[in-house]
Coordinates of C-alpha atoms in Angstrom, one line a residue:
M142 CA 0.0 0.0 0.0
M143 CA 1.1 3.6 -0.7
S144 CA 2.4 5.6 2.3
L145 CA 2.2 9.4 2.3
G146 CA 3.9 12.1 4.2
T147 CA 2.1 14.4 6.6
N148 CA 2.7 17.3 4.3
T149 CA 0.7 15.5 1.6
T150 CA -2.2 14.5 3.7
D151 CA -2.3 17.7 5.7
L152 CA -3.6 16.1 8.9
N153 CA -5.5 18.4 11.2
V154 CA -4.9 16.3 14.2
S155 CA -2.2 13.7 14.9
F156 CA -1.1 12.5 18.3
G157 CA 0.3 9.4 20.0
Y158 CA 0.9 7.9 23.4
Q159 CA 3.2 5.1 24.6
C160 CA 2.9 3.6 28.0
N161 CA 6.0 3.7 30.2
S162 CA 5.1 0.7 32.4
T163 CA 7.9 -1.8 33.2
V164 CA 7.5 -5.0 31.3
T165 CA 9.0 -8.4 32.1
Y166 CA 8.8 -11.8 30.4
L167 CA 8.0 -14.9 32.2
D168 CA 9.7 -17.8 30.4
S169 CA 6.8 -20.1 30.8
D170 CA 4.5 -17.5 29.4
V171 CA 6.2 -16.7 26.1
P172 CA 3.6 -17.7 23.5
S173 CA 4.2 -19.7 20.4
K174 CA 1.2 -19.4 18.2
T175 CA 0.7 -18.5 14.6
D176 CA 2.3 -15.5 12.9
V177 CA -0.8 -13.5 13.4
D178 CA -0.8 -14.0 17.1
N179 CA 3.0 -13.8 17.5
S180 CA 3.0 -10.3 16.0
F181 CA 0.8 -9.2 18.9
T182 CA 2.5 -11.1 21.8
K183 CA 1.0 -10.4 25.2
L184 CA 3.3 -9.5 28.1
H185 CA 2.4 -9.3 31.7
T186 CA 2.1 -5.8 33.0
S187 CA -0.3 -3.6 34.9
S188 CA -1.1 -1.5 31.8
S189 CA -4.5 -1.9 30.2
F190 CA -3.0 -0.7 26.8
S191 CA 0.4 -0.3 25.4
C192 CA -0.1 2.7 23.2
L193 CA -2.5 4.6 21.0
S194 CA -2.5 7.0 18.1
G195 CA -5.0 9.4 16.8
A196 CA -5.4 11.3 13.6
A197 CA -8.0 13.4 11.8
I198 CA -8.4 15.2 8.5
S199 CA -11.1 17.6 7.5
A200 CA -13.2 18.0 4.4
N201 CA -15.9 20.4 5.6
Y202 CA -15.5 24.1 5.7
T203 CA -16.4 25.4 9.2
L204 CA -15.8 28.4 11.4
A205 CA -12.7 28.3 13.4
N206 CA -14.6 28.2 16.7
T207 CA -18.1 27.9 17.9
N208 CA -19.9 30.9 19.4
I209 CA -22.3 29.0 21.6
C210 CA -22.4 30.0 25.3
N211 CA -21.5 33.6 24.2
G212 CA -18.1 32.5 23.0
V213 CA -16.9 31.2 26.4
I214 CA -16.3 27.7 25.1
A215 CA -14.5 29.0 22.0
S216 CA -12.3 31.7 23.7
E217 CA -11.6 30.1 27.1
I218 CA -12.2 26.4 27.2
L219 CA -11.5 24.9 23.8
P220 CA -7.9 26.3 23.4
E221 CA -7.0 24.8 26.7
L222 CA -8.3 21.3 25.6
D223 CA -6.7 21.4 22.2
S224 CA -3.4 19.6 21.8
P225 CA -3.5 18.3 18.2
N226 CA 0.2 17.1 18.0
S227 CA 0.9 15.6 21.4
F228 CA -0.4 14.6 24.8
R229 CA 0.1 17.0 27.7
K230 CA -0.7 17.1 31.3
L231 CA -4.4 17.9 32.1
V232 CA -4.6 20.6 34.8
S233 CA -7.9 21.7 36.3
S234 CA -8.2 25.5 35.7
P235 CA -10.8 28.1 36.6
S236 CA -12.3 28.0 33.1
L237 CA -12.8 24.2 33.3
S238 CA -15.1 24.8 36.3
K239 CA -17.5 26.4 33.8
L240 CA -18.0 23.0 32.2
D241 CA -20.7 22.3 34.8
L242 CA -22.9 24.5 32.7
L243 CA -26.1 24.6 34.8
S244 CA -24.7 23.3 38.1
S245 CA -23.9 20.1 39.8
P246 CA -26.7 17.6 40.2
T247 CA -27.8 17.0 43.7
T248 CA -27.9 13.3 43.0
S249 CA -27.1 10.9 40.2
P250 CA -29.9 11.0 37.6
P251 CA -31.9 7.9 36.7
K252 CA -31.7 6.4 33.2
S253 CA -34.2 8.1 30.9
T254 CA -34.8 8.5 27.2
G255 CA -37.2 11.5 27.3
L256 CA -36.4 15.1 26.7
P257 CA -36.4 17.4 29.7
T258 CA -39.4 19.6 30.1
D259 CA -37.5 22.7 31.1
C260 CA -33.9 23.9 31.5
N261 CA -33.7 23.5 35.2
T262 CA -34.0 19.8 35.2
S263 CA -32.0 17.0 33.7
N264 CA -34.2 14.0 33.1
G265 CA -36.1 14.6 36.3
V266 CA -33.1 15.7 38.5
L267 CA -33.3 19.2 39.9
F268 CA -30.3 21.5 39.6
E269 CA -29.4 24.2 42.0
I270 CA -28.9 27.4 39.9
S271 CA -27.4 30.5 41.5
P272 CA -28.9 33.8 40.3
N273 CA -25.5 35.3 40.6
D274 CA -23.7 32.7 38.6
P275 CA -25.2 31.7 35.2
W276 CA -22.8 28.7 35.2
G277 CA -24.1 27.5 38.5
S278 CA -22.0 25.9 41.2
S279 CA -18.3 25.4 40.3
S280 CA -17.3 23.1 43.1
A281 CA -17.8 19.8 41.3
L282 CA -14.2 19.6 40.1
T283 CA -12.7 20.3 43.5
R284 CA -14.8 17.4 44.9
L285 CA -13.2 15.1 42.3
E286 CA -9.7 15.5 43.5
S287 CA -10.0 12.6 46.0
S288 CA -11.3 10.2 43.4
N289 CA -9.0 7.4 42.5
F290 CA -10.9 6.3 39.4
L291 CA -10.2 9.5 37.5
N292 CA -7.6 11.2 39.7
S293 CA -6.5 14.5 38.2
M294 CA -2.9 13.7 39.1
D295 CA -0.9 12.0 36.3
V296 CA -3.5 12.6 33.7
Q297 CA -2.5 13.4 30.1
T298 CA -4.8 14.7 27.4
A299 CA -4.8 15.3 23.6
G300 CA -7.5 16.4 21.2
G301 CA -8.4 18.7 18.4
A302 CA -10.8 19.5 15.6
A303 CA -11.0 18.5 11.9
G304 CA -13.9 20.2 10.2
E305 CA -17.0 19.4 12.2
D306 CA -15.3 16.4 13.9
R307 CA -13.9 16.6 17.4
V308 CA -11.5 14.1 19.0
Q309 CA -10.5 13.7 22.6
A310 CA -8.3 11.3 24.5
V311 CA -7.5 11.4 28.2
C312 CA -5.0 8.9 29.8
S313 CA -4.0 8.1 33.3
E314 CA -1.4 5.3 33.0
R315 CA -1.0 5.1 36.8
N316 CA -4.7 4.2 37.1
G317 CA -4.7 2.0 34.0
L318 CA -7.4 4.2 32.5
L319 CA -8.0 5.6 29.0
F320 CA -10.9 7.7 27.8
C321 CA -11.4 8.3 24.1
G322 CA -14.2 10.3 22.5
I323 CA -15.1 11.1 18.9
Y324 CA -17.8 13.6 18.3
D325 CA -18.9 13.8 14.7
G326 CA -20.8 17.1 14.3
F327 CA -23.2 18.0 11.5
N328 CA -24.8 21.2 10.2
G329 CA -22.1 23.0 12.2
R330 CA -19.7 22.1 15.0
D331 CA -21.3 23.7 18.0
A332 CA -22.7 20.4 19.4
A333 CA -19.4 18.6 18.9
D334 CA -17.5 21.5 20.5
F335 CA -20.0 21.4 23.4
L336 CA -19.4 17.7 23.9
A337 CA -15.6 18.1 23.8
S338 CA -15.9 20.7 26.4
T339 CA -18.3 19.1 28.8
L340 CA -18.8 15.3 28.4
Y341 CA -15.6 14.1 29.9
E342 CA -16.1 16.3 33.0
N343 CA -19.7 15.0 33.3
I344 CA -18.5 11.4 33.2
R345 CA -15.8 12.2 35.7
Y346 CA -18.3 13.7 38.0
Y347 CA -20.7 10.7 37.8
L348 CA -17.9 8.2 38.2
Y349 CA -16.8 10.0 41.3
H350 CA -20.3 9.6 42.8
L351 CA -20.3 5.9 41.8
E352 CA -17.1 5.5 43.8
Q353 CA -18.5 7.3 46.7
Q354 CA -21.6 5.2 46.7
I355 CA -19.6 2.0 46.6
N356 CA -17.5 3.2 49.5
Q357 CA -20.6 4.1 51.6
N358 CA -22.4 0.8 50.8
H359 CA -19.3 -1.2 51.9
N360 CA -18.9 0.7 55.1
S361 CA -22.6 0.3 55.9
S362 CA -22.6 -3.5 55.6
P363 CA -20.0 -4.9 57.9
S364 CA -18.8 -8.4 57.0
N365 CA -15.8 -10.6 57.3
H366 CA -13.1 -9.1 55.0
N367 CA -11.7 -12.5 53.9
N368 CA -15.2 -13.9 53.1
V369 CA -15.9 -10.9 51.0
R370 CA -12.7 -11.3 49.1
S371 CA -13.5 -14.8 48.1
E372 CA -16.7 -13.6 46.4
L373 CA -15.3 -10.8 44.4
T374 CA -13.6 -10.8 41.1
R375 CA -12.1 -7.3 41.1
S376 CA -11.1 -4.8 43.7
I377 CA -10.9 -1.0 43.5
R378 CA -8.5 0.8 45.8
I379 CA -9.7 4.0 47.4
P380 CA -7.0 6.5 48.3
E381 CA -5.8 6.7 51.9
T382 CA -7.9 8.8 54.2
E383 CA -7.3 10.2 57.7
E384 CA -9.1 7.2 59.1
G385 CA -6.6 4.8 57.6
N386 CA -5.7 2.9 54.5
V387 CA -8.6 0.5 53.6
D388 CA -9.1 -1.6 50.5
Q389 CA -12.7 -1.1 49.4
L390 CA -14.0 -4.1 47.5
V391 CA -16.9 -4.2 45.1
W392 CA -18.5 -6.8 42.9
S393 CA -17.2 -6.4 39.4
G394 CA -20.7 -7.0 37.9
S395 CA -22.4 -4.2 39.8
F396 CA -19.4 -1.9 39.3
Q397 CA -19.4 -2.4 35.5
D398 CA -23.2 -1.8 35.4
G399 CA -22.6 1.3 37.4
V400 CA -19.9 2.6 35.0
V401 CA -22.3 2.1 32.1
D402 CA -25.0 4.0 34.0
C403 CA -22.6 6.8 34.6
L404 CA -21.8 7.1 30.9
V405 CA -25.5 7.2 30.0
S406 CA -26.3 9.7 32.7
A407 CA -23.4 12.0 31.7
L408 CA -24.7 11.9 28.1
E409 CA -28.2 12.7 29.2
Q410 CA -27.0 15.7 31.1
A411 CA -25.0 16.9 28.1
E412 CA -28.1 16.6 25.9
N413 CA -30.2 18.5 28.4
D414 CA -27.6 21.2 28.9
F415 CA -27.0 21.7 25.1
L416 CA -30.7 22.0 24.3
C417 CA -31.2 24.4 27.1
R418 CA -28.4 26.5 25.8
V419 CA -29.9 26.3 22.3
Q420 CA -33.3 27.4 23.7
K421 CA -31.7 30.5 25.2
E422 CA -29.7 31.5 22.1
M423 CA -31.9 30.4 19.2
E424 CA -33.5 33.9 18.8
D425 CA -30.1 35.2 17.8
R426 CA -28.9 32.0 16.2
P427 CA -31.8 29.9 14.9
D428 CA -29.4 27.7 13.1
L429 CA -28.5 26.1 16.5
V430 CA -31.7 24.1 16.4
S431 CA -30.5 22.1 13.4
I432 CA -26.9 21.4 14.7
G433 CA -26.1 18.1 16.3
S434 CA -23.4 15.5 16.8
C435 CA -22.9 11.7 16.8
V436 CA -21.1 10.4 19.9
L437 CA -18.6 7.6 20.3
I438 CA -17.0 7.0 23.7
V439 CA -14.6 4.2 24.7
L440 CA -13.5 3.9 28.3
L441 CA -10.8 1.4 29.2
H442 CA -10.2 0.7 32.8
G443 CA -7.9 -2.2 33.6
S444 CA -9.3 -5.1 31.5
N445 CA -12.8 -3.6 31.3
L446 CA -13.7 -1.9 28.0
Y447 CA -16.8 0.2 28.0
V448 CA -18.4 1.5 24.8
L449 CA -21.2 4.1 24.2
N450 CA -22.4 5.4 20.9
L451 CA -25.1 7.5 19.3
G452 CA -25.1 7.7 15.5
D453 CA -22.9 6.1 12.9
S454 CA -19.3 6.3 14.3
R455 CA -17.9 2.9 15.0
A456 CA -15.6 1.0 17.4
V457 CA -14.1 -2.2 15.9
L458 CA -12.2 -4.8 18.0
A459 CA -9.5 -6.9 16.4
T460 CA -9.3 -10.3 18.0
V461 CA -7.8 -13.7 17.2
D462 CA -10.3 -16.5 16.9
N463 CA -8.9 -20.0 16.1
N464 CA -5.7 -18.4 14.8
D465 CA -7.7 -16.2 12.5
L466 CA -7.8 -12.4 12.7
R467 CA -11.4 -11.2 13.2
A468 CA -13.1 -7.8 13.2
V469 CA -15.9 -7.4 15.8
Q470 CA -18.0 -4.3 15.7
L471 CA -18.7 -3.0 19.3
T472 CA -21.1 -0.3 18.3
E473 CA -24.5 -0.1 16.6
T474 CA -25.2 1.9 13.4
H475 CA -28.0 4.3 14.1
T476 CA -29.1 5.3 10.6
V477 CA -32.2 4.8 8.5
D478 CA -30.1 2.2 6.5
N479 CA -30.2 0.0 9.5
D480 CA -33.5 -2.0 9.2
L481 CA -34.0 -2.3 12.9
E482 CA -33.6 1.5 13.4
C483 CA -35.9 2.2 10.5
Q484 CA -38.6 -0.2 11.7
K485 CA -38.5 1.4 15.2
L486 CA -38.8 4.8 13.8
L487 CA -41.8 3.8 11.7
A488 CA -43.5 2.0 14.6
D489 CA -43.1 5.0 16.8
H490 CA -44.8 7.3 14.3
L491 CA -47.7 5.3 12.9
D492 CA -49.7 8.5 12.4
D493 CA -47.1 10.0 10.1
P494 CA -46.9 8.7 6.5
Q495 CA -43.7 10.6 5.8
V496 CA -41.3 9.6 8.5
V497 CA -38.6 8.7 6.1
N498 CA -38.2 10.7 2.9
Y499 CA -35.5 10.4 0.4
G500 CA -33.6 8.0 2.7
K501 CA -33.5 10.5 5.6
V502 CA -35.5 11.2 8.8
K503 CA -38.2 13.7 7.7
G504 CA -36.1 14.2 4.6
K505 CA -33.4 15.9 6.7
L506 CA -31.1 13.6 8.5
K507 CA -29.7 10.1 7.9
V508 CA -28.9 9.3 11.6
T509 CA -31.7 8.2 13.9
R510 CA -29.9 9.0 17.2
A511 CA -27.8 12.0 18.0
I512 CA -27.2 14.8 20.4
G513 CA -28.8 18.1 19.6
V514 CA -30.9 18.6 16.3
G515 CA -33.6 20.1 18.5
Y516 CA -35.9 20.8 15.5
L517 CA -36.5 17.1 15.0
K518 CA -37.2 16.6 18.7
K519 CA -39.4 19.5 19.8
K520 CA -41.9 21.6 17.9
E521 CA -40.7 24.9 19.4
F522 CA -37.3 24.4 18.0
N523 CA -38.7 23.6 14.6
D524 CA -40.8 26.7 14.7
A525 CA -37.6 28.8 15.1
L526 CA -36.7 27.9 11.5
M527 CA -38.1 29.7 8.5
G528 CA -39.0 28.6 4.9
I529 CA -37.6 25.4 3.5
L530 CA -35.5 24.8 6.6
R531 CA -38.5 24.1 8.7
V532 CA -39.8 20.6 8.8
K533 CA -43.3 20.3 7.5
N534 CA -45.8 18.1 9.3
L535 CA -43.8 17.5 12.5
C536 CA -46.6 15.3 13.7
S537 CA -45.2 13.4 16.7
P538 CA -41.7 14.4 17.8
P539 CA -39.1 13.3 18.7
Y540 CA -37.9 11.8 15.5
V541 CA -34.3 11.5 16.5
Y542 CA -33.5 9.7 19.7
T543 CA -30.9 10.1 22.4
N544 CA -30.9 6.7 24.1
P545 CA -27.4 5.3 23.3
H546 CA -26.1 1.8 22.6
T547 CA -23.8 0.6 25.4
L548 CA -21.5 -2.4 25.8
S549 CA -19.0 -3.6 28.4
H550 CA -16.4 -6.1 27.3
R551 CA -13.7 -8.0 29.3
V552 CA -10.5 -7.7 27.3
S553 CA -9.0 -11.2 26.8
E554 CA -5.5 -12.2 25.7
N555 CA -6.8 -12.7 22.2
D556 CA -7.9 -9.1 21.8
L557 CA -5.3 -7.1 20.0
F558 CA -6.5 -3.6 19.3
V559 CA -9.5 -1.3 18.9
V560 CA -10.1 1.1 16.1
L561 CA -12.4 4.1 16.6
G562 CA -13.6 6.0 13.6
S563 CA -16.1 8.6 12.5
D564 CA -18.4 7.4 9.7
G565 CA -16.1 9.0 7.1
L566 CA -13.7 6.1 7.6
F567 CA -16.3 3.5 6.8
D568 CA -17.4 5.2 3.7
F569 CA -14.3 3.7 2.1
F570 CA -13.4 0.6 4.3
D571 CA -15.5 -2.1 5.9
N572 CA -14.6 -3.4 9.3
D573 CA -12.5 -6.3 8.0
E574 CA -10.5 -4.0 5.8
V575 CA -9.8 -1.6 8.7
V576 CA -8.6 -4.4 10.9
S577 CA -6.5 -5.9 8.1
I578 CA -4.8 -2.6 7.2
V579 CA -3.9 -1.8 10.8
S580 CA -2.7 -5.3 11.6
K581 CA -0.4 -5.5 8.6
F582 CA 1.0 -2.0 9.3
I583 CA 1.7 -2.7 13.0
K584 CA 3.4 -6.0 12.1
Q585 CA 5.7 -4.3 9.5
N586 CA 6.1 -1.0 11.4
P587 CA 6.2 -1.5 15.1
F588 CA 7.3 2.1 15.7
G589 CA 4.8 3.5 13.2
D590 CA 1.5 5.4 13.5
P591 CA -1.4 3.2 12.5
A592 CA -4.1 6.0 12.8
K593 CA -2.2 8.3 10.5
Y594 CA -1.5 5.4 8.1
L595 CA -5.2 4.5 8.0
I596 CA -6.2 8.0 7.0
E597 CA -3.4 8.1 4.4
Q598 CA -4.9 5.0 2.8
L599 CA -8.3 6.5 2.8
V600 CA -7.0 9.6 1.0
V601 CA -5.4 7.3 -1.6
R602 CA -8.7 5.5 -2.1
A603 CA -10.8 8.7 -2.3
A604 CA -8.4 10.1 -4.9
Q605 CA -8.6 6.9 -7.0
K606 CA -12.4 7.0 -6.8
A607 CA -12.5 10.6 -8.0
A608 CA -9.9 9.9 -10.7
F609 CA -7.5 12.4 -9.0
T610 CA -3.9 12.2 -7.9
V611 CA -3.5 12.5 -4.1
E612 CA -2.0 15.9 -4.6
E613 CA -4.9 17.1 -6.7
L614 CA -7.4 15.9 -4.1
M615 CA -5.6 17.5 -1.2
N616 CA -5.5 20.8 -3.2
V617 CA -9.3 20.9 -3.3
P618 CA -10.3 23.5 -0.7
A619 CA -12.3 22.6 2.4
G620 CA -16.0 22.6 1.6
R621 CA -15.6 21.5 -2.0
R622 CA -13.5 18.5 -0.9
R623 CA -16.6 17.2 1.0
K624 CA -17.8 16.0 -2.4
Y625 CA -15.0 13.4 -2.3
H626 CA -14.7 12.4 1.4
D627 CA -16.1 13.4 4.8
D628 CA -14.3 14.7 7.8
V629 CA -12.4 11.6 9.1
T630 CA -11.2 10.9 12.7
V631 CA -9.4 7.7 13.8
I632 CA -8.1 6.4 17.1
V633 CA -6.2 3.1 17.3
I634 CA -5.7 1.6 20.8
L635 CA -3.2 -1.2 21.1
L636 CA -4.3 -3.4 24.0
G637 CA -2.0 -5.1 26.5
N638 CA 1.7 -4.2 26.4
N639 CA 4.6 -5.1 24.1
K640 CA 8.0 -3.5 23.7
Q641 CA 7.9 -4.2 20.0
R642 CA 4.6 -2.3 19.6
T643 CA 5.5 1.3 20.6
L644 CA 4.3 4.3 18.9
T645 CA 5.8 7.8 18.4
A646 CA 3.7 10.9 18.3
S647 CA 3.2 12.4 14.8
T648 CA 4.4 16.0 15.1

């Protein structure tokens, strides 16, 4: 396959991270399988992943920054979160406290799929809003400092924007934790920017409360420590307190369910907060009611892999099955092209004969689940639009849903890597091709950058399809280039740890 230089592909984002954990071989554990398996030999270490790389390239023309929230996200928060060419230490700052846009919830919200009825609630959970502080309470982050699960010490972050795509990665090697998010915006990048600025902190907040709840439940039910240990499959260590150093043990099943609930709750809060912001600003910016974003989140903690998605971005796991390399899609595809999604949409709107027009929801949107796009969810948002932009016969909204697909997976010794990609990647490659390309590249280039290489191959294929040279395609200006390929964001996570599978950051 052809390999291109960064000057040719003109990547908007390219970063990498290599774990520094000490690795040692055990003679009895050196595997001797087929070539496929040998190229991804597993070594014993505390790390949940060995390295990752991320890359993104734009095709859409978009404004440099969003103006939502009166420009606060654009001017104060986003520049602090952007690090398109390397990881850097994540430090909580005064501007980051503004991410809790309305205020901190007084309790963890229940799972819900309905839209909030007003801007002071998030799926039934009341928020305390200070009249003197439009952002609400800013103490949530300070309360997180004691949390081990997402401790702010030793946390590295990278991220950036490519057209309307947003990519985010947060790593705490000491805690064996990795958070990756791809937010594929459409009709504008305001929703994707909002998610990049708020969703990780929302998740961090809810996971903190999960940890606190586990701690309280354990302390309130005294039992023999040794007997409890025999029934548990995983332990979570809580940091030392003034009362002493205590290992708090939790059942892995309930903890995993709790983590999934935290991801869902954080997404629900982001949806509520974004639509509330749209409602406040749509008189000046009616275009906000049509802006939305797909969401893909992968959270890796130890050997537990958690996935959440809305829309058509994908996470694909490469695993070895009977000595064969196999691609396993960990996400659902939420578009009208998915028969199950289309059938659900039609069944929910039996009174509407025009639910799907021209292969799109109400003739407007291909995805069936997304954050934002208020005009397909509430009549008042649709009424803010004028002329042909307004949806006719909005009989029974919502037509776009916000209930995500979630999955938890226990990483095994046969699992090799995970590829995350916005839908632009899969316009040109299917799951098997993606896994095959990355696998061959890593085997031949253990110090290379698989995410960057995958995008390079996409550019080659897009140029061939358009009967262009690569240089000719890359010279097509943003906006016009969307005719030939979409914004594309890729993250490749190499699971386990191997000295031969290190990555260098693309700078």
